[in-house]
PDB file of C-alpha atoms in Angstrom:
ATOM      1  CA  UNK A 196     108.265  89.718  80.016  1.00 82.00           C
ATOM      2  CA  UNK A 197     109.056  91.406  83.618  1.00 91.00           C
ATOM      3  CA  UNK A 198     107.018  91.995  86.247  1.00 94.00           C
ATOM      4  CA  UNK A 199     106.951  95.487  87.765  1.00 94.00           C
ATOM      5  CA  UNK A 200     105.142  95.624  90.920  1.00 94.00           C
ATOM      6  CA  UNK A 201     103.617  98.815  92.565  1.00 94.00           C
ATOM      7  CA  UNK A 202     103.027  99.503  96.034  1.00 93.00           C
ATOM      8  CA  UNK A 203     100.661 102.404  96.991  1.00 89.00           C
ATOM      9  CA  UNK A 204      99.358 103.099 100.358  1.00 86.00           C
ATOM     10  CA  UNK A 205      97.518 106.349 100.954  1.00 79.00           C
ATOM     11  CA  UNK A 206      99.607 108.115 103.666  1.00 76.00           C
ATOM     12  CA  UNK A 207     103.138 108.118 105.139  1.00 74.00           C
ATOM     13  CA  UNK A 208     102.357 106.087 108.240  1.00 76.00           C
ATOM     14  CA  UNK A 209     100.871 103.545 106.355  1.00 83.00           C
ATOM     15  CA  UNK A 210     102.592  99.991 106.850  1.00 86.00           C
ATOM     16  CA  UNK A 211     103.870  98.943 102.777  1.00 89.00           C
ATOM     17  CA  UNK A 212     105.282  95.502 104.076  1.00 91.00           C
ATOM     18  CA  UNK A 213     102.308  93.072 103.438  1.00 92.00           C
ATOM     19  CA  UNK A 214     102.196  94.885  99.731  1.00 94.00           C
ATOM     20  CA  UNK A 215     106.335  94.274  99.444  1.00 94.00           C
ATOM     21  CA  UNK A 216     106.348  90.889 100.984  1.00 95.00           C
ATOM     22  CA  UNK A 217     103.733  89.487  97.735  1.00 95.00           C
ATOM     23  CA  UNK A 218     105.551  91.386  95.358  1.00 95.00           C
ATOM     24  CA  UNK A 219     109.012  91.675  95.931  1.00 95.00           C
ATOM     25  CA  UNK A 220     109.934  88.107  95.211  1.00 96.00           C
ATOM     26  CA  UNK A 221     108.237  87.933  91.752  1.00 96.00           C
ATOM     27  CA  UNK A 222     108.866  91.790  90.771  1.00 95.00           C
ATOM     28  CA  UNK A 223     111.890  92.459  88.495  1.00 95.00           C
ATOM     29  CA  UNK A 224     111.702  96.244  89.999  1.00 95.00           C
ATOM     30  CA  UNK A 225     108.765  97.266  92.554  1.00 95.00           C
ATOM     31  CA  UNK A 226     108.022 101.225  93.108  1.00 94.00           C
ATOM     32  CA  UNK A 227     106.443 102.701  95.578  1.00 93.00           C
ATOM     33  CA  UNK A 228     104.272 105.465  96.432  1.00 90.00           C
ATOM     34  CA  UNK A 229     102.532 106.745  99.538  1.00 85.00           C
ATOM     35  CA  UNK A 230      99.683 109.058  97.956  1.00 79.00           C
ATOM     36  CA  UNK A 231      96.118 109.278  97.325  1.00 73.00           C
ATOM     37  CA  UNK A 232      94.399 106.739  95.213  1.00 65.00           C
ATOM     38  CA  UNK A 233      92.368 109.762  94.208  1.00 66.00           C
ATOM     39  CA  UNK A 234      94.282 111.664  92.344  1.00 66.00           C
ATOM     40  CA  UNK A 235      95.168 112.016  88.790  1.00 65.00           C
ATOM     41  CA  UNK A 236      97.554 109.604  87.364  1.00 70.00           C
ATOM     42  CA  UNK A 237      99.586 112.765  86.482  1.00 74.00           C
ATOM     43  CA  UNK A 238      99.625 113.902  90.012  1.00 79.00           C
ATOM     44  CA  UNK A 239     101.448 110.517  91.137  1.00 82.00           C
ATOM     45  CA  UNK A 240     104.827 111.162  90.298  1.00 88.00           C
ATOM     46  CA  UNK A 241     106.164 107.794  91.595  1.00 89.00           C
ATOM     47  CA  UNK A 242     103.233 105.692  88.974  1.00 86.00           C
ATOM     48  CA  UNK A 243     104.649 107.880  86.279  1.00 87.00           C
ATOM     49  CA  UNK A 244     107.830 106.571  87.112  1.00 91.00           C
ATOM     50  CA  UNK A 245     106.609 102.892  86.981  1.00 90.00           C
ATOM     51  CA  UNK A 246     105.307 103.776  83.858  1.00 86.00           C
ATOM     52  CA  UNK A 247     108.235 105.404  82.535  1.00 88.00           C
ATOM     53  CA  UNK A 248     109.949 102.184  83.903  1.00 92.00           C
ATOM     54  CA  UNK A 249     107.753  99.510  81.843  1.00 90.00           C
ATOM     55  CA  UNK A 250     108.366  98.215  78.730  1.00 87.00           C
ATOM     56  CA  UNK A 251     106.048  96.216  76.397  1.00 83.00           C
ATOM     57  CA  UNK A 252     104.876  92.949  77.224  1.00 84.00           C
ATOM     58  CA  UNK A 253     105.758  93.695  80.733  1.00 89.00           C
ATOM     59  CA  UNK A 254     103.111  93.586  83.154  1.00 93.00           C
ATOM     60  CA  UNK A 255     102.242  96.161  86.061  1.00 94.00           C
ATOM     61  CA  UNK A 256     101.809  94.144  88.817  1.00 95.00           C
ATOM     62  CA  UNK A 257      99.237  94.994  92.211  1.00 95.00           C
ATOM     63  CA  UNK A 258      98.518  93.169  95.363  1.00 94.00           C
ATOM     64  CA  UNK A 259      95.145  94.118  94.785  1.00 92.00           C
ATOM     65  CA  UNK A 260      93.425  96.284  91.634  1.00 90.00           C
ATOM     66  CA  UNK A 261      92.496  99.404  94.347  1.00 86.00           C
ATOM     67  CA  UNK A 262      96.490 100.193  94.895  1.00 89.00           C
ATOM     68  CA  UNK A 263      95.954 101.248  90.873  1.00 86.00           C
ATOM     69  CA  UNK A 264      93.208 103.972  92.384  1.00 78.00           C
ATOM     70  CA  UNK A 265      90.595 103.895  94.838  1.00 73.00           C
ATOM     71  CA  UNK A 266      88.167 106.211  92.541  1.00 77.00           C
ATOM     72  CA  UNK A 267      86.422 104.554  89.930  1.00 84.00           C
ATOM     73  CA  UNK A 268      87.494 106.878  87.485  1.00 84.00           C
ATOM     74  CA  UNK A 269      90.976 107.499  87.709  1.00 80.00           C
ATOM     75  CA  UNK A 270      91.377 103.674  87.978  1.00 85.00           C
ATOM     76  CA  UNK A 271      89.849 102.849  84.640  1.00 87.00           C
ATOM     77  CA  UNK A 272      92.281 106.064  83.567  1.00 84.00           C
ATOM     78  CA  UNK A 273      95.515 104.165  84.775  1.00 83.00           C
ATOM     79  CA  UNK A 274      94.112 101.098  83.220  1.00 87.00           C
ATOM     80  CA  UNK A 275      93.325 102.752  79.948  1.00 87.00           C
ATOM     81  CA  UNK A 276      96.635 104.239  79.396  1.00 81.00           C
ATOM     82  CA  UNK A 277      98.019 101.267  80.346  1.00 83.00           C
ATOM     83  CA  UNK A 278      96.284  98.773  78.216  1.00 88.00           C
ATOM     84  CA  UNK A 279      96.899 101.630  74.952  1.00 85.00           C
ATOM     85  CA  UNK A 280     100.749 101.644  75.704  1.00 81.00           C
ATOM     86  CA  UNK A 281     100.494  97.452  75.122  1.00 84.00           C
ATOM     87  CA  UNK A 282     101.132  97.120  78.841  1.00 86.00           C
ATOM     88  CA  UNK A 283      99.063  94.560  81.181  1.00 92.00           C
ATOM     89  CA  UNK A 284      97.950  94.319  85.016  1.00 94.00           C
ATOM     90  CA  UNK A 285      99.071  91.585  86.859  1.00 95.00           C
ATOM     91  CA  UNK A 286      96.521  91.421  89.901  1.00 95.00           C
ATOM     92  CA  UNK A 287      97.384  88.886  92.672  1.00 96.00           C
ATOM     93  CA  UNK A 288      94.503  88.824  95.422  1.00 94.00           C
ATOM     94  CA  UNK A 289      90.832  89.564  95.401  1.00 91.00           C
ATOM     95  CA  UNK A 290      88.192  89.022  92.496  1.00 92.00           C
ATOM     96  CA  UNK A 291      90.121  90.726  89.524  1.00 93.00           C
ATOM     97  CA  UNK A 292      93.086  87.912  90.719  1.00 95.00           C
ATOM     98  CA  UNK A 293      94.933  87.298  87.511  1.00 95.00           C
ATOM     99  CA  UNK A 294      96.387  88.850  84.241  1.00 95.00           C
ATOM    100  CA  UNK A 295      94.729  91.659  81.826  1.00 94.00           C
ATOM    101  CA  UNK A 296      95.923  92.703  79.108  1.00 91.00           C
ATOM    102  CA  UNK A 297      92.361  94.989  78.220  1.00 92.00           C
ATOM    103  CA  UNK A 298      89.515  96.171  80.251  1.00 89.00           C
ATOM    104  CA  UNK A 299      86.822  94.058  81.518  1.00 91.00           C
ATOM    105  CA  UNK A 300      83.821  93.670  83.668  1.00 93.00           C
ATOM    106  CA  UNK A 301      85.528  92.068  86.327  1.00 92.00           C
ATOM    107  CA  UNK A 302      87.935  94.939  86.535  1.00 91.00           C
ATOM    108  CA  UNK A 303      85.475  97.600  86.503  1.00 91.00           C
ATOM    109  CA  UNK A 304      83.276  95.475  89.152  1.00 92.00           C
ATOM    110  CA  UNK A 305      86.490  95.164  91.475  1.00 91.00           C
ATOM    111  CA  UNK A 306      87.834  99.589  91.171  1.00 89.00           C
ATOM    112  CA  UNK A 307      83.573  99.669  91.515  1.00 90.00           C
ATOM    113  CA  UNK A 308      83.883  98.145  95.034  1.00 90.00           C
ATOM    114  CA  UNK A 309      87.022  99.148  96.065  1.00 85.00           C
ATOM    115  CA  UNK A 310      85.640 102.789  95.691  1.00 86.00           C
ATOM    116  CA  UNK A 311      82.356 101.570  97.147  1.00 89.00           C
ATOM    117  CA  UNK A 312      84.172 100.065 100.211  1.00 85.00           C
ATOM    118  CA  UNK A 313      86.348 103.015 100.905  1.00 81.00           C
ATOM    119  CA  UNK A 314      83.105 105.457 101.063  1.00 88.00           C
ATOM    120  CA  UNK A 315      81.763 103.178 103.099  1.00 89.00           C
ATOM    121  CA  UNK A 316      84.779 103.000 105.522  1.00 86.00           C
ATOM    122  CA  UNK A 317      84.703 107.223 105.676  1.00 84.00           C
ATOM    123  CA  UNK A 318      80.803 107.013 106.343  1.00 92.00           C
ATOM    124  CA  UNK A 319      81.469 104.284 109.646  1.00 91.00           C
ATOM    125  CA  UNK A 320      84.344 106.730 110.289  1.00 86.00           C
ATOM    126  CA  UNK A 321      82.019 110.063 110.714  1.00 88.00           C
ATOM    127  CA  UNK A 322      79.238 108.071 112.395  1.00 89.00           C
ATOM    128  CA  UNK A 323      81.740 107.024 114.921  1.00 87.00           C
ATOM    129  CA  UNK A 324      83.003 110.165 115.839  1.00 85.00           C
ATOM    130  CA  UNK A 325      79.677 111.493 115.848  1.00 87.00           C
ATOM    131  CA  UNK A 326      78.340 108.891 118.289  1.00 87.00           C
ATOM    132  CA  UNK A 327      81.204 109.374 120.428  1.00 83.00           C
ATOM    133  CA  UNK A 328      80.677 113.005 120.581  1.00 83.00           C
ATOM    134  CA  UNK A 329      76.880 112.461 121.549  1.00 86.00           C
ATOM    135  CA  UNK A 330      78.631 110.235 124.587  1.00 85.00           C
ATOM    136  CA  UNK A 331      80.895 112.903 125.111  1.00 80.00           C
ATOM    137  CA  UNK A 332      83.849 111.684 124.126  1.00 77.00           C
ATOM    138  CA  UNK A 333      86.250 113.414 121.218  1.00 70.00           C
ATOM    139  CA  UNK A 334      88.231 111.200 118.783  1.00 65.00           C
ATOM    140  CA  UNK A 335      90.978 112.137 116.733  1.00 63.00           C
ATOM    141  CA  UNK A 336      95.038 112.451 118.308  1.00 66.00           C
ATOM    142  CA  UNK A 337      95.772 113.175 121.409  1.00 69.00           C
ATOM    143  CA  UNK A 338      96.505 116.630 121.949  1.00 70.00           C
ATOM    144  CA  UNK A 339      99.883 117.841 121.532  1.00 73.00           C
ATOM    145  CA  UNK A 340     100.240 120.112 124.379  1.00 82.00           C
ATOM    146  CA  UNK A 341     100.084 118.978 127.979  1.00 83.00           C
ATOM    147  CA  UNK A 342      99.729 121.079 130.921  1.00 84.00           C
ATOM    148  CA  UNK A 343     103.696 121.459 131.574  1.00 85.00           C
ATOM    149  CA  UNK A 344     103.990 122.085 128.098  1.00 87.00           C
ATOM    150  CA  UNK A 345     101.265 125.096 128.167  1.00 89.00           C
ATOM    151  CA  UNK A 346     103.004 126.690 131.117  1.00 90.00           C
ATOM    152  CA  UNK A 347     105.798 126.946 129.094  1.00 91.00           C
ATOM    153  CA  UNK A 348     104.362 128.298 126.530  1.00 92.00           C
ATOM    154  CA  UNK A 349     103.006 130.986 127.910  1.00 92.00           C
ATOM    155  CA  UNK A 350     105.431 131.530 130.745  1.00 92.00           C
ATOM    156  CA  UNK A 351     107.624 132.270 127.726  1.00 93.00           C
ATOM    157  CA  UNK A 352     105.221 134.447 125.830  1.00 92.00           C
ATOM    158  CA  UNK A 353     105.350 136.775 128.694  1.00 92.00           C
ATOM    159  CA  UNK A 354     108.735 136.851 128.927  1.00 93.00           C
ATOM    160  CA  UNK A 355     108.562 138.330 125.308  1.00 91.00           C
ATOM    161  CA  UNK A 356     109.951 135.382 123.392  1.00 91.00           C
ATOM    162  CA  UNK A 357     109.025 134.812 119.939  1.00 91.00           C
ATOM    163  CA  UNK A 358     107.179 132.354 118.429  1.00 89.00           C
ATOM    164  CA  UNK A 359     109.283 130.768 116.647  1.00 90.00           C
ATOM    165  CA  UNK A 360     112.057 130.897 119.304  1.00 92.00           C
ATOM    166  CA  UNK A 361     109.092 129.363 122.254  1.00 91.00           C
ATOM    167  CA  UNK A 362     108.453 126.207 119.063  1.00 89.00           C
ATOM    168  CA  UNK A 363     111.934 125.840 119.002  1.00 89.00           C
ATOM    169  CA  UNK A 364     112.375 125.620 123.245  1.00 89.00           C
ATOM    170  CA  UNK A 365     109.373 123.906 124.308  1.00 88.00           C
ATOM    171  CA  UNK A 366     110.049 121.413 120.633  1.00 86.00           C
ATOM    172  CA  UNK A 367     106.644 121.843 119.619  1.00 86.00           C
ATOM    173  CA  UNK A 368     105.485 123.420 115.923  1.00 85.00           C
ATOM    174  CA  UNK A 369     104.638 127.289 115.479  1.00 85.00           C
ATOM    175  CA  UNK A 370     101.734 125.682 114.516  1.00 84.00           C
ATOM    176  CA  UNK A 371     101.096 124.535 118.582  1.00 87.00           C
ATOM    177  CA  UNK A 372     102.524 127.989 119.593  1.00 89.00           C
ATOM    178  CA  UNK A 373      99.742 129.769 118.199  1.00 86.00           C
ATOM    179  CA  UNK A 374      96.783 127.632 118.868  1.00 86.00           C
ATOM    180  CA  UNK A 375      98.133 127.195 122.601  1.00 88.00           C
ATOM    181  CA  UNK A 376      98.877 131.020 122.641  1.00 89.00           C
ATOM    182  CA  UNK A 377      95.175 131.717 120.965  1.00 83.00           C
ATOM    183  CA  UNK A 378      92.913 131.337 123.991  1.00 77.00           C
ATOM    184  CA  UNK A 379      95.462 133.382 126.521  1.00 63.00           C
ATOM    185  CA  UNK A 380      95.913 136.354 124.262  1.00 60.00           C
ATOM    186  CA  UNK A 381      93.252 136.594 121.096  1.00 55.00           C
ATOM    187  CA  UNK A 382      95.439 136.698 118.273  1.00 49.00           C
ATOM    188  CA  UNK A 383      99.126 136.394 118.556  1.00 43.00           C
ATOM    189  CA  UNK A 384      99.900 137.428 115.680  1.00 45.00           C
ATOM    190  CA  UNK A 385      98.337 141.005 116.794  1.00 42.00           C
ATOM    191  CA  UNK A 386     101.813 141.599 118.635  1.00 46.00           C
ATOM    192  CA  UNK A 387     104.344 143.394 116.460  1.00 43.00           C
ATOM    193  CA  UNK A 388     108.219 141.844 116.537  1.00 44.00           C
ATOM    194  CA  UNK A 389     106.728 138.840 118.346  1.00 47.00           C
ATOM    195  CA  UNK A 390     106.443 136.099 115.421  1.00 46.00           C
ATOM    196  CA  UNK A 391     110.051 135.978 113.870  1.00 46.00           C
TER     197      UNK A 391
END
């Protein structure tokens, strides 16, 4: 029997270190993926491949049962086709701590509040922002462009550069270009010969 450890966090700048520092030193072979819980298990290329990867009587092994999916559903769906292939979840923190080798209550109680907790987290989230608006403040990154950076931009545009070529100077995304560009001249992308 082998333990094979995943590691998911949701986005790329997302620290996996705490996750790899539990499993590493009892994982045979640990994969990792930086994607949704959310999604389908078929739409998380680098589970399939842990999948693939397992053998039976090996055991899938999780810091915690929520890096197998933070929605209900497609949690008990990895779990499913895991338990039908003969394969088992090693879970090493929180209240589903332990091995399964079928579903239970305490596994459905622990993807319950993992999805719970996560709605919750999105809910403080938007009533955050939304009090900070009222206060006048805006959350979110700080913009992009600063004011050297928007004199360039458009110090440029008049010269006739392109957009593409002004992204490429000023080392800022078309993306930028055109939003900085937006306010100064309605819609760049009005200008013929101006984009490439």
């Amino acid at each position: 029997m082998a333990l094979i450890g995943l590691v998911r966090v949701s986005t790329d700048k997302q620290n996996t270190q705490r996750q790899h520092d539990a499993l590493d030193p009892i994982c045979w072979k640990v994969f990792e993926e930086k994607i949704s819980g959310k999604l389908a298990t078929d739409d998380r290329p680098d589970l399939l491949n842990a999948l693939s990867y397992i053998r039976d009587g090996d055991l899938l092994t999780v810091q915690e049962v929520d890096r197998l999916g933070r929605n209900l559903l497609e949690g008990l769906i990895v779990l499913n086709d895991l338990f039908q292939r003969g394969i088992g979840v090693k879970v090493l923190e929180g209240i589903a701590a332990g091995e399964h080798t079928e579903r239970s209550f305490i596994l459905d109680l622990a993807l319950a509040l993992a999805e719970d907790r996560r709605r919750d987290i999105v809910r403080k989230t938007k009533n955050g922002l939304e009090t900070a608006r009222k206060q006048g403040k805006v959350g979110g990154r700080r913009p992009v462009v600063d004011d050297d950076k928007r004199a360039a931009i458009l110090a440029r545009r008049r010269r006739g550069e392109s957009i593409r070529t002004i992204a490429a100077g000023v080392k800022v995304s078309v993306g930028v270009v055109h939003k900085t560009l937006k306010p100064a001249e309605g819609n760049p992308t009005d200008q013929p010969g101006l984009i490439d």
